Tab-separated table of C-alpha atoms in Angstrom:
chain	number	residue	atom	x	y	z
J	29	MET	CA	-48.167	-24.000	26.761
J	30	ALA	CA	-49.879	-21.739	24.199
J	31	ARG	CA	-47.830	-18.813	25.452
J	32	ALA	CA	-44.587	-20.774	24.990
J	33	VAL	CA	-45.559	-21.664	21.413
J	34	ALA	CA	-46.389	-18.024	20.677
J	35	MET	CA	-43.010	-16.926	22.066
J	36	LEU	CA	-41.235	-19.561	19.974
J	37	VAL	CA	-43.042	-18.428	16.812
J	38	ALA	CA	-42.207	-14.783	17.570
J	39	LEU	CA	-38.555	-15.669	18.144
J	40	ALA	CA	-38.437	-17.633	14.886
J	41	LEU	CA	-39.913	-14.651	13.043
J	42	VAL	CA	-37.286	-12.315	14.512
J	43	VAL	CA	-34.515	-14.701	13.427
J	44	VAL	CA	-35.914	-14.928	9.886
J	45	VAL	CA	-36.114	-11.132	9.592
J	46	ALA	CA	-32.585	-10.717	10.970
J	47	VAL	CA	-31.148	-13.274	8.550
J	48	ALA	CA	-32.967	-11.707	5.605
J	49	SER	CA	-31.697	-8.250	6.570
J	50	ALA	CA	-28.146	-9.485	7.004
J	51	GLY	CA	-28.280	-11.149	3.604
J	52	GLY	CA	-29.127	-7.850	1.966
J	53	ALA	CA	-26.394	-6.054	3.851
J	54	ALA	CA	-23.835	-8.680	2.925
J	55	ALA	CA	-24.793	-8.411	-0.735
J	56	GLN	CA	-23.721	-4.763	-0.789
J	57	GLN	CA	-20.432	-4.169	0.968
J	58	CYS	CA	-18.625	-0.933	0.404
J	59	SER	CA	-14.903	-1.521	0.091
J	60	ALA	CA	-12.732	1.238	-1.312
J	61	ALA	CA	-9.985	-1.359	-1.782
J	62	GLN	CA	-12.115	-2.734	-4.631
J	63	LEU	CA	-11.329	0.465	-6.520
J	64	ALA	CA	-7.540	-0.083	-6.542
J	65	ALA	CA	-7.782	-1.142	-10.193
J	66	CYS	CA	-8.947	2.412	-10.940
J	67	ALA	CA	-6.039	4.180	-9.241
J	68	PRO	CA	-4.084	4.856	-12.466
J	69	ALA	CA	-7.182	6.249	-14.170
J	70	ILE	CA	-8.259	8.401	-11.226
J	71	ILE	CA	-4.802	9.620	-10.229
J	72	SER	CA	-3.095	10.101	-13.599
J	73	GLY	CA	-6.025	10.224	-16.008
J	74	SER	CA	-5.074	7.105	-17.970
J	75	PRO	CA	-7.921	5.158	-19.617
J	76	PRO	CA	-9.729	2.829	-17.189
J	77	THR	CA	-9.265	-0.915	-17.555
J	78	ALA	CA	-12.142	-3.364	-17.894
J	79	SER	CA	-11.418	-4.473	-14.330
J	80	CYS	CA	-11.695	-0.879	-13.141
J	81	CYS	CA	-15.063	-0.414	-14.845
J	82	SER	CA	-16.357	-3.711	-13.466
J	83	ASN	CA	-15.322	-2.776	-9.933
J	84	LEU	CA	-16.842	0.692	-10.301
J	85	ARG	CA	-20.171	-0.845	-11.316
J	86	ALA	CA	-20.060	-3.170	-8.307
J	87	GLN	CA	-19.287	-0.275	-5.947
J	88	GLU	CA	-21.663	2.238	-7.566
J	89	PRO	CA	-24.126	2.238	-4.618
J	90	CYS	CA	-21.204	3.285	-2.387
J	91	PHE	CA	-20.055	6.367	-4.331
J	92	CYS	CA	-21.843	8.903	-2.119
J	93	GLN	CA	-20.461	7.243	0.999
J	94	TYR	CA	-16.947	7.515	-0.454
J	95	ALA	CA	-17.545	11.115	-1.541
J	96	ARG	CA	-18.450	12.061	2.050
J	97	ASN	CA	-15.386	10.313	3.505
J	98	PRO	CA	-12.485	12.789	3.885
J	99	ALA	CA	-9.997	10.011	3.086
J	100	TYR	CA	-11.514	9.443	-0.376
J	101	SER	CA	-13.454	12.583	-1.256
J	102	SER	CA	-10.646	14.354	-3.117
J	103	TYR	CA	-10.243	11.317	-5.379
J	104	ILE	CA	-13.947	10.589	-5.873
J	105	ASN	CA	-14.780	14.231	-6.627
J	106	SER	CA	-11.808	14.807	-8.953
J	107	PRO	CA	-12.127	15.571	-12.670
J	108	ASN	CA	-10.228	12.349	-13.462
J	109	ALA	CA	-12.753	10.318	-11.454
J	110	ARG	CA	-15.591	11.920	-13.415
J	111	ARG	CA	-13.812	11.106	-16.694
J	112	THR	CA	-13.255	7.541	-15.512
J	113	LEU	CA	-16.939	7.133	-14.681
J	114	ALA	CA	-17.913	8.572	-18.057
J	115	SER	CA	-15.466	6.263	-19.867
J	116	CYS	CA	-17.027	3.301	-18.074
J	117	GLY	CA	-20.541	4.464	-18.956
J	118	ILE	CA	-21.468	5.131	-15.334
J	119	ALA	CA	-23.443	8.228	-14.351
J	120	VAL	CA	-21.822	10.633	-11.923
J	121	PRO	CA	-23.926	10.445	-8.756
J	122	SER	CA	-25.549	13.499	-7.255
J	123	CYS	CA	-25.102	13.080	-3.535
């Protein structure tokens, strides 16, 4: 009986840790689609909109991941992207 209780407690602890870890992962989801509002600024160099800056701030932890992705790297590493970040008051990451 004591062994069954110990196993149940251990299982409950594993579930709590898994849920806590998943909550942190769900809080930060990298989605390049969130940056669509910045396309005019990054592609043509037009001033970024407030929506663009807001989305950039939300996706800031993902910048290095995007910079390493061949599908996005030419956009993320472009001079216009750097100007957009600067206009939004966001530091250019060093990856």
